[in-house]
Amino acid sequence: MNAVTRSTVSAMTLALYTQAATATPFDSETLRLRGIDPGLATYLSQTARFTEGVHAVRLWVNGQPKGIVQARFDVVGALCIDRAVHDAGELIDTGSSCGDFIEQFPQTLVELMPQAGEVRLLVPTPALRTASADLTAFTQGGVAGLLNYDVQGLYNQFNGQRSRFLSANTEAGVNAGDWILRSRQLYSSAQGKASLQHMEAYAQRTFSDQQAMLQLGQINLSNPVLAGARVTGAQWMSETALSASGSGARVQGIAATQARVDVRQSGVLIYSTVVPAGPFKLNDIPQVDRRRDLEVTVIEADGERRIFTVLAATLGLDLPARGFALGIGQLRDSGRSAQEPWVLSAGGSYPLAPASSVSSGAFLAQGYNAGGAGLNLQPWSGSQVQGLVQAAHASESDERGLQGSISLNQQLGARWSALISAGRQTIGYRELIDSAWNQATDQRGRLRDQYALGLGWSHPWTGSLSGTWSTTTDFDGQRSSRAQVNWGRRLGPASLTATGQWQLAGDGGLGNALYLSASLPLSNGLNWRSTARHDAAGIRLGSGVQGPWDERTQYRVAAERASRTGEVSYNGGVSRLTRASQLDVGYASYGPGSHGYSGAARGAVVVHEDGITLSPYPLQDTFGLLTLENVADVQIDTPGGSVWTDRKGRAVLPQLAPFGRSNVQVATASLPRNVDVHQGAATLQAGRGAVPRITFGVEVTRRLLLQVQDEAGRRLDRDTGVTDDQGRLVTLVQEDGAVFVPNVHASPQLWSHTADKQPCRLQFELPANPDADAYYEQAVAQCRVQENES
């Protein structure tokens, strides 16, 4: 063991010394004969304890880990339950004094474990913080502006033809005084033809006393049983009702090449992106209305367009949350030849019993009235049933009709689950958007009924298997059916997956395709993947690798061969998560003269009183700002993903749970070697629309390994104590006069004893700027005897 290792171990052992459980007497002469400084007797005779000062410890409260906290200990090693311990342990605030908590809760047990660097608290239940039903108890206020962006670009050259596509989904807004202002727009450019589609612009605020929310502007009317409407107006609704509608739709399919995917609802383009060849899954797509089908268009590299419909029923049950919604506004974006009537919407959902609830709603508009009711039940274990009935009257055409649907989610034992949905409407039923069109409609070509079935199976031997089937029939008898199957199985380290889709009836759709893949992890995070795809163009076999270039960069390279023509295609790309954005670039070659490029950038820009901070993730309606006192490139783990501080030590907390708890923690391994954080973790409780600020204090340390001699050139004796100017023990002298100082800033004056036991002061010189990448610095020191000093 070299001197550096011995010195470090000795310093750590001394700081966490726990050898004695009770006071122990020491014989000074025995210590001296064994070469140990007798001045250590007082220190070593004490019970197990931390040394005085601040230590990074793991905190446990009532058996639950609470992360790492910078805990303070007094001169006798007792824990100070201060603000840092209160916040990390989620304890109620009892005051700033160290003894206030114990005084208020004397039954608290404190277990100090210096040898493990842990502190365990056992506290009574009243001492724990609980989520308050009073929403005013949460952090409120704050001002910041934001711009979320998701930019996708695609260029393809196929058989001499070129295509260019660019899309930018943006969301601009401001959070101020708990008001949330947002504006969403979608820019797209295809073949040089650009369009800018404004989606919505609104303001909203939660009023905690009423536990309700107000929305103003271009909004979507919320109704628990009727299809919503895009209006310009106002809406007053329960806070819980809006929080339940935050998740988006999920769309799955298979692309033959690097393709563009457009998603429309009610004729409105709501999402556009680029996907690689193979199965794709798009999550959290924002919907205009959660009860309308989605129309998905896949545009391949050669310009081929394939369109399929995702039934709203296959997206799963959308059970309304308890609460009410009342809104009024003028219909918007219903088509160039459509009317824009005023609409009044009202509805609510309330429990009948612990396992059932009832919903009702109504629309009143110029020339249109509708009403409906719904029943949600859990009739037996593992089941959920939803039934809806709606009636509508379009007065201008004097058409009346009914629509009904029923859906069942059922867990069939430990392995099986099923989804069954059925819906039907009469020929006279009209939605609000349908009644607004100033054009004759072909009633025979309208949808009459739709059915959907989903099954899921999971077993350790066979893996997980799921399938969906959906069919629709028009009043003229035209039918369209689609099916999809997904299977996955882990076999040792390897993963096997299969995806199949079939257009069983009707024209269009994605066609029939089967996709198989097998992946195997290799060394250093590298993953090998082999694929097989069968579709109308024949069979394609491919293979490739993907893995990490570094901790924030991923790369992928693959090749594919078409069995029918023998043509080989190649593709590759790089994805990089930076402090400011998520970046992705890709290239694909489909044969001689045919290739494509793609690029994407995603993230957010935040404007606040201290300047501009960038985020690699889009921001939600409730977000925060963190400061780490000018320490750059430190990783912060947040509920929305890991972020990194910029050169000013600032980072954005992109996603905080509104009226919930969000844990934020510094990844201490990413700190510079000479920096210690005072408090590495915090729990934020923020109201919706708030912009909480949090600052983690840091301390710049300077660790030294000194080679010490006295004025006669003699090395200090091993195990001699080294103290600060107050006589407090700092460390011990090691072999060959080595002295390891944990932080010279905390102990700028160091004292010891020469070989003939005279007090002496350690004198040394250090460069002005320490090396931030070095754990410790090395220097030579001389221990000089000081006159008239002790």
PDB file of N, CA, C and O in Angstrom, residues 182-233:
ATOM      1  N   ARG A 182     -50.277  29.616 -23.582  1.00  0.00           N
ATOM      2  CA  ARG A 182     -49.677  28.728 -24.568  1.00  0.00           C
ATOM      3  C   ARG A 182     -50.225  29.003 -25.969  1.00  0.00           C
ATOM      4  O   ARG A 182     -51.403  29.347 -26.132  1.00  0.00           O
ATOM      5  N   SER A 183     -49.349  28.828 -26.945  1.00  0.00           N
ATOM      6  CA  SER A 183     -49.732  28.921 -28.357  1.00  0.00           C
ATOM      7  C   SER A 183     -49.024  27.789 -29.095  1.00  0.00           C
ATOM      8  O   SER A 183     -47.799  27.707 -29.076  1.00  0.00           O
ATOM      9  N   ARG A 184     -49.794  26.924 -29.753  1.00  0.00           N
ATOM     10  CA  ARG A 184     -49.236  25.798 -30.492  1.00  0.00           C
ATOM     11  C   ARG A 184     -49.439  26.002 -31.982  1.00  0.00           C
ATOM     12  O   ARG A 184     -50.520  26.402 -32.430  1.00  0.00           O
ATOM     13  N   GLN A 185     -48.391  25.706 -32.744  1.00  0.00           N
ATOM     14  CA  GLN A 185     -48.461  25.829 -34.194  1.00  0.00           C
ATOM     15  C   GLN A 185     -47.630  24.728 -34.847  1.00  0.00           C
ATOM     16  O   GLN A 185     -46.708  24.192 -34.242  1.00  0.00           O
ATOM     17  N   LEU A 186     -47.996  24.405 -36.068  1.00  0.00           N
ATOM     18  CA  LEU A 186     -47.313  23.354 -36.823  1.00  0.00           C
ATOM     19  C   LEU A 186     -46.949  23.907 -38.191  1.00  0.00           C
ATOM     20  O   LEU A 186     -47.820  24.253 -38.996  1.00  0.00           O
ATOM     21  N   TYR A 187     -45.641  23.989 -38.446  1.00  0.00           N
ATOM     22  CA  TYR A 187     -45.141  24.424 -39.756  1.00  0.00           C
ATOM     23  C   TYR A 187     -44.703  23.206 -40.530  1.00  0.00           C
ATOM     24  O   TYR A 187     -44.035  22.314 -39.990  1.00  0.00           O
ATOM     25  N   SER A 188     -45.067  23.141 -41.802  1.00  0.00           N
ATOM     26  CA  SER A 188     -44.623  22.036 -42.652  1.00  0.00           C
ATOM     27  C   SER A 188     -44.332  22.559 -44.048  1.00  0.00           C
ATOM     28  O   SER A 188     -44.988  23.498 -44.516  1.00  0.00           O
ATOM     29  N   SER A 189     -43.348  21.950 -44.661  1.00  0.00           N
ATOM     30  CA  SER A 189     -42.964  22.298 -46.022  1.00  0.00           C
ATOM     31  C   SER A 189     -42.658  21.012 -46.774  1.00  0.00           C
ATOM     32  O   SER A 189     -41.802  20.231 -46.355  1.00  0.00           O
ATOM     33  N   ALA A 190     -43.394  20.764 -47.861  1.00  0.00           N
ATOM     34  CA  ALA A 190     -43.194  19.578 -48.684  1.00  0.00           C
ATOM     35  C   ALA A 190     -43.076  20.011 -50.133  1.00  0.00           C
ATOM     36  O   ALA A 190     -43.965  20.710 -50.649  1.00  0.00           O
ATOM     37  N   GLN A 191     -41.968  19.641 -50.754  1.00  0.00           N
ATOM     38  CA  GLN A 191     -41.713  19.983 -52.152  1.00  0.00           C
ATOM     39  C   GLN A 191     -41.797  21.490 -52.385  1.00  0.00           C
ATOM     40  O   GLN A 191     -42.297  21.955 -53.406  1.00  0.00           O
ATOM     41  N   GLY A 192     -41.306  22.251 -51.401  1.00  0.00           N
ATOM     42  CA  GLY A 192     -41.279  23.701 -51.557  1.00  0.00           C
ATOM     43  C   GLY A 192     -42.571  24.408 -51.232  1.00  0.00           C
ATOM     44  O   GLY A 192     -42.611  25.646 -51.227  1.00  0.00           O
ATOM     45  N   LYS A 193     -43.633  23.665 -50.944  1.00  0.00           N
ATOM     46  CA  LYS A 193     -44.910  24.278 -50.585  1.00  0.00           C
ATOM     47  C   LYS A 193     -45.034  24.278 -49.064  1.00  0.00           C
ATOM     48  O   LYS A 193     -45.130  23.230 -48.440  1.00  0.00           O
ATOM     49  N   ALA A 194     -45.019  25.485 -48.492  1.00  0.00           N
ATOM     50  CA  ALA A 194     -45.015  25.625 -47.047  1.00  0.00           C
ATOM     51  C   ALA A 194     -46.395  26.002 -46.534  1.00  0.00           C
ATOM     52  O   ALA A 194     -47.181  26.658 -47.234  1.00  0.00           O
ATOM     53  N   SER A 195     -46.679  25.574 -45.336  1.00  0.00           N
ATOM     54  CA  SER A 195     -47.926  25.945 -44.680  1.00  0.00           C
ATOM     55  C   SER A 195     -47.663  26.072 -43.188  1.00  0.00           C
ATOM     56  O   SER A 195     -46.859  25.340 -42.628  1.00  0.00           O
ATOM     57  N   LEU A 196     -48.357  27.024 -42.566  1.00  0.00           N
ATOM     58  CA  LEU A 196     -48.277  27.234 -41.129  1.00  0.00           C
ATOM     59  C   LEU A 196     -49.671  27.095 -40.560  1.00  0.00           C
ATOM     60  O   LEU A 196     -50.566  27.876 -40.889  1.00  0.00           O
ATOM     61  N   GLN A 197     -49.862  26.085 -39.755  1.00  0.00           N
ATOM     62  CA  GLN A 197     -51.176  25.807 -39.185  1.00  0.00           C
ATOM     63  C   GLN A 197     -51.164  26.150 -37.703  1.00  0.00           C
ATOM     64  O   GLN A 197     -50.406  25.578 -36.925  1.00  0.00           O
ATOM     65  N   HIS A 198     -52.019  27.122 -37.362  1.00  0.00           N
ATOM     66  CA  HIS A 198     -52.138  27.505 -35.954  1.00  0.00           C
ATOM     67  C   HIS A 198     -53.107  26.556 -35.278  1.00  0.00           C
ATOM     68  O   HIS A 198     -54.256  26.416 -35.679  1.00  0.00           O
ATOM     69  N   MET A 199     -52.643  25.874 -34.239  1.00  0.00           N
ATOM     70  CA  MET A 199     -53.456  24.861 -33.584  1.00  0.00           C
ATOM     71  C   MET A 199     -54.348  25.466 -32.501  1.00  0.00           C
ATOM     72  O   MET A 199     -55.558  25.260 -32.494  1.00  0.00           O
ATOM     73  N   GLU A 200     -53.760  26.215 -31.585  1.00  0.00           N
ATOM     74  CA  GLU A 200     -54.541  26.788 -30.495  1.00  0.00           C
ATOM     75  C   GLU A 200     -53.706  27.815 -29.761  1.00  0.00           C
ATOM     76  O   GLU A 200     -52.469  27.801 -29.824  1.00  0.00           O
ATOM     77  N   ALA A 201     -54.373  28.720 -29.085  1.00  0.00           N
ATOM     78  CA  ALA A 201     -53.745  29.702 -28.200  1.00  0.00           C
ATOM     79  C   ALA A 201     -54.708  29.950 -27.048  1.00  0.00           C
ATOM     80  O   ALA A 201     -55.877  30.283 -27.276  1.00  0.00           O
ATOM     81  N   TYR A 202     -54.238  29.778 -25.833  1.00  0.00           N
ATOM     82  CA  TYR A 202     -55.151  29.862 -24.701  1.00  0.00           C
ATOM     83  C   TYR A 202     -54.399  30.300 -23.449  1.00  0.00           C
ATOM     84  O   TYR A 202     -53.158  30.285 -23.385  1.00  0.00           O
ATOM     85  N   ALA A 203     -55.188  30.687 -22.455  1.00  0.00           N
ATOM     86  CA  ALA A 203     -54.678  30.991 -21.123  1.00  0.00           C
ATOM     87  C   ALA A 203     -55.457  30.146 -20.117  1.00  0.00           C
ATOM     88  O   ALA A 203     -56.662  29.926 -20.285  1.00  0.00           O
ATOM     89  N   GLN A 204     -54.781  29.675 -19.090  1.00  0.00           N
ATOM     90  CA  GLN A 204     -55.465  28.884 -18.076  1.00  0.00           C
ATOM     91  C   GLN A 204     -54.842  29.141 -16.704  1.00  0.00           C
ATOM     92  O   GLN A 204     -53.666  29.497 -16.592  1.00  0.00           O
ATOM     93  N   ARG A 205     -55.678  28.966 -15.701  1.00  0.00           N
ATOM     94  CA  ARG A 205     -55.206  29.152 -14.333  1.00  0.00           C
ATOM     95  C   ARG A 205     -56.030  28.289 -13.397  1.00  0.00           C
ATOM     96  O   ARG A 205     -57.248  28.168 -13.556  1.00  0.00           O
ATOM     97  N   THR A 206     -55.362  27.668 -12.433  1.00  0.00           N
ATOM     98  CA  THR A 206     -56.035  26.895 -11.400  1.00  0.00           C
ATOM     99  C   THR A 206     -56.311  27.799 -10.196  1.00  0.00           C
ATOM    100  O   THR A 206     -55.418  28.505  -9.732  1.00  0.00           O
ATOM    101  N   PHE A 207     -57.547  27.762  -9.712  1.00  0.00           N
ATOM    102  CA  PHE A 207     -57.938  28.482  -8.508  1.00  0.00           C
ATOM    103  C   PHE A 207     -58.046  27.454  -7.384  1.00  0.00           C
ATOM    104  O   PHE A 207     -58.974  26.636  -7.342  1.00  0.00           O
ATOM    105  N   SER A 208     -57.069  27.487  -6.485  1.00  0.00           N
ATOM    106  CA  SER A 208     -56.939  26.416  -5.505  1.00  0.00           C
ATOM    107  C   SER A 208     -58.107  26.384  -4.522  1.00  0.00           C
ATOM    108  O   SER A 208     -58.477  25.301  -4.052  1.00  0.00           O
ATOM    109  N   ASP A 209     -58.683  27.528  -4.213  1.00  0.00           N
ATOM    110  CA  ASP A 209     -59.794  27.526  -3.257  1.00  0.00           C
ATOM    111  C   ASP A 209     -60.988  26.745  -3.796  1.00  0.00           C
ATOM    112  O   ASP A 209     -61.676  26.042  -3.049  1.00  0.00           O
ATOM    113  N   GLN A 210     -61.233  26.874  -5.096  1.00  0.00           N
ATOM    114  CA  GLN A 210     -62.350  26.147  -5.717  1.00  0.00           C
ATOM    115  C   GLN A 210     -61.917  24.804  -6.294  1.00  0.00           C
ATOM    116  O   GLN A 210     -62.762  24.033  -6.764  1.00  0.00           O
ATOM    117  N   GLN A 211     -60.610  24.539  -6.305  1.00  0.00           N
ATOM    118  CA  GLN A 211     -60.061  23.331  -6.911  1.00  0.00           C
ATOM    119  C   GLN A 211     -60.596  23.158  -8.327  1.00  0.00           C
ATOM    120  O   GLN A 211     -61.022  22.081  -8.746  1.00  0.00           O
ATOM    121  N   ALA A 212     -60.569  24.241  -9.073  1.00  0.00           N
ATOM    122  CA  ALA A 212     -61.083  24.258 -10.438  1.00  0.00           C
ATOM    123  C   ALA A 212     -60.154  25.099 -11.301  1.00  0.00           C
ATOM    124  O   ALA A 212     -59.298  25.842 -10.801  1.00  0.00           O
ATOM    125  N   MET A 213     -60.342  24.975 -12.615  1.00  0.00           N
ATOM    126  CA  MET A 213     -59.465  25.626 -13.570  1.00  0.00           C
ATOM    127  C   MET A 213     -60.270  26.428 -14.581  1.00  0.00           C
ATOM    128  O   MET A 213     -61.352  26.006 -15.007  1.00  0.00           O
ATOM    129  N   LEU A 214     -59.754  27.577 -14.952  1.00  0.00           N
ATOM    130  CA  LEU A 214     -60.356  28.426 -15.974  1.00  0.00           C
ATOM    131  C   LEU A 214     -59.474  28.415 -17.209  1.00  0.00           C
ATOM    132  O   LEU A 214     -58.264  28.603 -17.117  1.00  0.00           O
ATOM    133  N   GLN A 215     -60.109  28.214 -18.384  1.00  0.00           N
ATOM    134  CA  GLN A 215     -59.404  28.282 -19.660  1.00  0.00           C
ATOM    135  C   GLN A 215     -60.072  29.336 -20.528  1.00  0.00           C
ATOM    136  O   GLN A 215     -61.311  29.393 -20.611  1.00  0.00           O
ATOM    137  N   LEU A 216     -59.246  30.132 -21.209  1.00  0.00           N
ATOM    138  CA  LEU A 216     -59.731  31.187 -22.086  1.00  0.00           C
ATOM    139  C   LEU A 216     -58.962  31.136 -23.398  1.00  0.00           C
ATOM    140  O   LEU A 216     -57.760  30.886 -23.410  1.00  0.00           O
ATOM    141  N   GLY A 217     -59.672  31.380 -24.519  1.00  0.00           N
ATOM    142  CA  GLY A 217     -59.015  31.459 -25.818  1.00  0.00           C
ATOM    143  C   GLY A 217     -59.445  30.342 -26.743  1.00  0.00           C
ATOM    144  O   GLY A 217     -60.606  29.903 -26.730  1.00  0.00           O
ATOM    145  N   GLN A 218     -58.514  29.887 -27.562  1.00  0.00           N
ATOM    146  CA  GLN A 218     -58.783  28.800 -28.510  1.00  0.00           C
ATOM    147  C   GLN A 218     -58.570  27.480 -27.779  1.00  0.00           C
ATOM    148  O   GLN A 218     -57.438  27.050 -27.567  1.00  0.00           O
ATOM    149  N   ILE A 219     -59.648  26.854 -27.413  1.00  0.00           N
ATOM    150  CA  ILE A 219     -59.599  25.692 -26.526  1.00  0.00           C
ATOM    151  C   ILE A 219     -60.413  24.560 -27.114  1.00  0.00           C
ATOM    152  O   ILE A 219     -61.140  24.731 -28.106  1.00  0.00           O
ATOM    153  N   ASN A 220     -60.300  23.391 -26.492  1.00  0.00           N
ATOM    154  CA  ASN A 220     -61.132  22.230 -26.816  1.00  0.00           C
ATOM    155  C   ASN A 220     -62.127  22.037 -25.677  1.00  0.00           C
ATOM    156  O   ASN A 220     -61.723  21.817 -24.530  1.00  0.00           O
ATOM    157  N   LEU A 221     -63.421  22.145 -26.001  1.00  0.00           N
ATOM    158  CA  LEU A 221     -64.430  21.939 -24.972  1.00  0.00           C
ATOM    159  C   LEU A 221     -64.352  20.499 -24.472  1.00  0.00           C
ATOM    160  O   LEU A 221     -64.309  19.550 -25.254  1.00  0.00           O
ATOM    161  N   SER A 222     -64.333  20.336 -23.166  1.00  0.00           N
ATOM    162  CA  SER A 222     -64.271  19.021 -22.555  1.00  0.00           C
ATOM    163  C   SER A 222     -65.670  18.587 -22.153  1.00  0.00           C
ATOM    164  O   SER A 222     -66.414  19.353 -21.530  1.00  0.00           O
ATOM    165  N   ASN A 223     -66.052  17.361 -22.545  1.00  0.00           N
ATOM    166  CA  ASN A 223     -67.342  16.810 -22.185  1.00  0.00           C
ATOM    167  C   ASN A 223     -67.161  15.330 -21.910  1.00  0.00           C
ATOM    168  O   ASN A 223     -66.527  14.622 -22.713  1.00  0.00           O
ATOM    169  N   PRO A 224     -67.667  14.809 -20.793  1.00  0.00           N
ATOM    170  CA  PRO A 224     -67.377  13.420 -20.429  1.00  0.00           C
ATOM    171  C   PRO A 224     -68.028  12.378 -21.328  1.00  0.00           C
ATOM    172  O   PRO A 224     -67.577  11.232 -21.337  1.00  0.00           O
ATOM    173  N   VAL A 225     -69.076  12.723 -22.095  1.00  0.00           N
ATOM    174  CA  VAL A 225     -69.765  11.711 -22.898  1.00  0.00           C
ATOM    175  C   VAL A 225     -69.913  12.096 -24.362  1.00  0.00           C
ATOM    176  O   VAL A 225     -70.147  11.217 -25.207  1.00  0.00           O
ATOM    177  N   LEU A 226     -69.799  13.367 -24.734  1.00  0.00           N
ATOM    178  CA  LEU A 226     -69.960  13.809 -26.115  1.00  0.00           C
ATOM    179  C   LEU A 226     -68.609  14.172 -26.708  1.00  0.00           C
ATOM    180  O   LEU A 226     -67.677  14.536 -25.991  1.00  0.00           O
ATOM    181  N   ALA A 227     -68.530  14.062 -28.042  1.00  0.00           N
ATOM    182  CA  ALA A 227     -67.318  14.466 -28.732  1.00  0.00           C
ATOM    183  C   ALA A 227     -67.084  15.951 -28.513  1.00  0.00           C
ATOM    184  O   ALA A 227     -68.018  16.762 -28.559  1.00  0.00           O
ATOM    185  N   GLY A 228     -65.849  16.324 -28.223  1.00  0.00           N
ATOM    186  CA  GLY A 228     -65.536  17.716 -27.935  1.00  0.00           C
ATOM    187  C   GLY A 228     -65.624  18.593 -29.163  1.00  0.00           C
ATOM    188  O   GLY A 228     -65.961  18.142 -30.267  1.00  0.00           O
ATOM    189  N   ALA A 229     -65.330  19.863 -28.967  1.00  0.00           N
ATOM    190  CA  ALA A 229     -65.393  20.824 -30.061  1.00  0.00           C
ATOM    191  C   ALA A 229     -64.269  21.834 -29.904  1.00  0.00           C
ATOM    192  O   ALA A 229     -63.950  22.251 -28.789  1.00  0.00           O
ATOM    193  N   ARG A 230     -63.678  22.242 -31.026  1.00  0.00           N
ATOM    194  CA  ARG A 230     -62.647  23.284 -31.036  1.00  0.00           C
ATOM    195  C   ARG A 230     -63.340  24.627 -31.143  1.00  0.00           C
ATOM    196  O   ARG A 230     -63.984  24.923 -32.154  1.00  0.00           O
ATOM    197  N   VAL A 231     -63.220  25.436 -30.092  1.00  0.00           N
ATOM    198  CA  VAL A 231     -63.928  26.707 -30.058  1.00  0.00           C
ATOM    199  C   VAL A 231     -62.992  27.816 -29.615  1.00  0.00           C
ATOM    200  O   VAL A 231     -61.900  27.568 -29.092  1.00  0.00           O
ATOM    201  N   THR A 232     -63.450  29.046 -29.848  1.00  0.00           N
ATOM    202  CA  THR A 232     -62.832  30.221 -29.245  1.00  0.00           C
ATOM    203  C   THR A 232     -63.777  30.700 -28.159  1.00  0.00           C
ATOM    204  O   THR A 232     -64.890  31.160 -28.453  1.00  0.00           O
ATOM    205  N   GLY A 233     -63.385  30.541 -26.917  1.00  0.00           N
ATOM    206  CA  GLY A 233     -64.298  30.845 -25.830  1.00  0.00           C
ATOM    207  C   GLY A 233     -63.666  30.653 -24.481  1.00  0.00           C
ATOM    208  O   GLY A 233     -62.470  30.919 -24.286  1.00  0.00           O
TER     209      GLY A 233
END
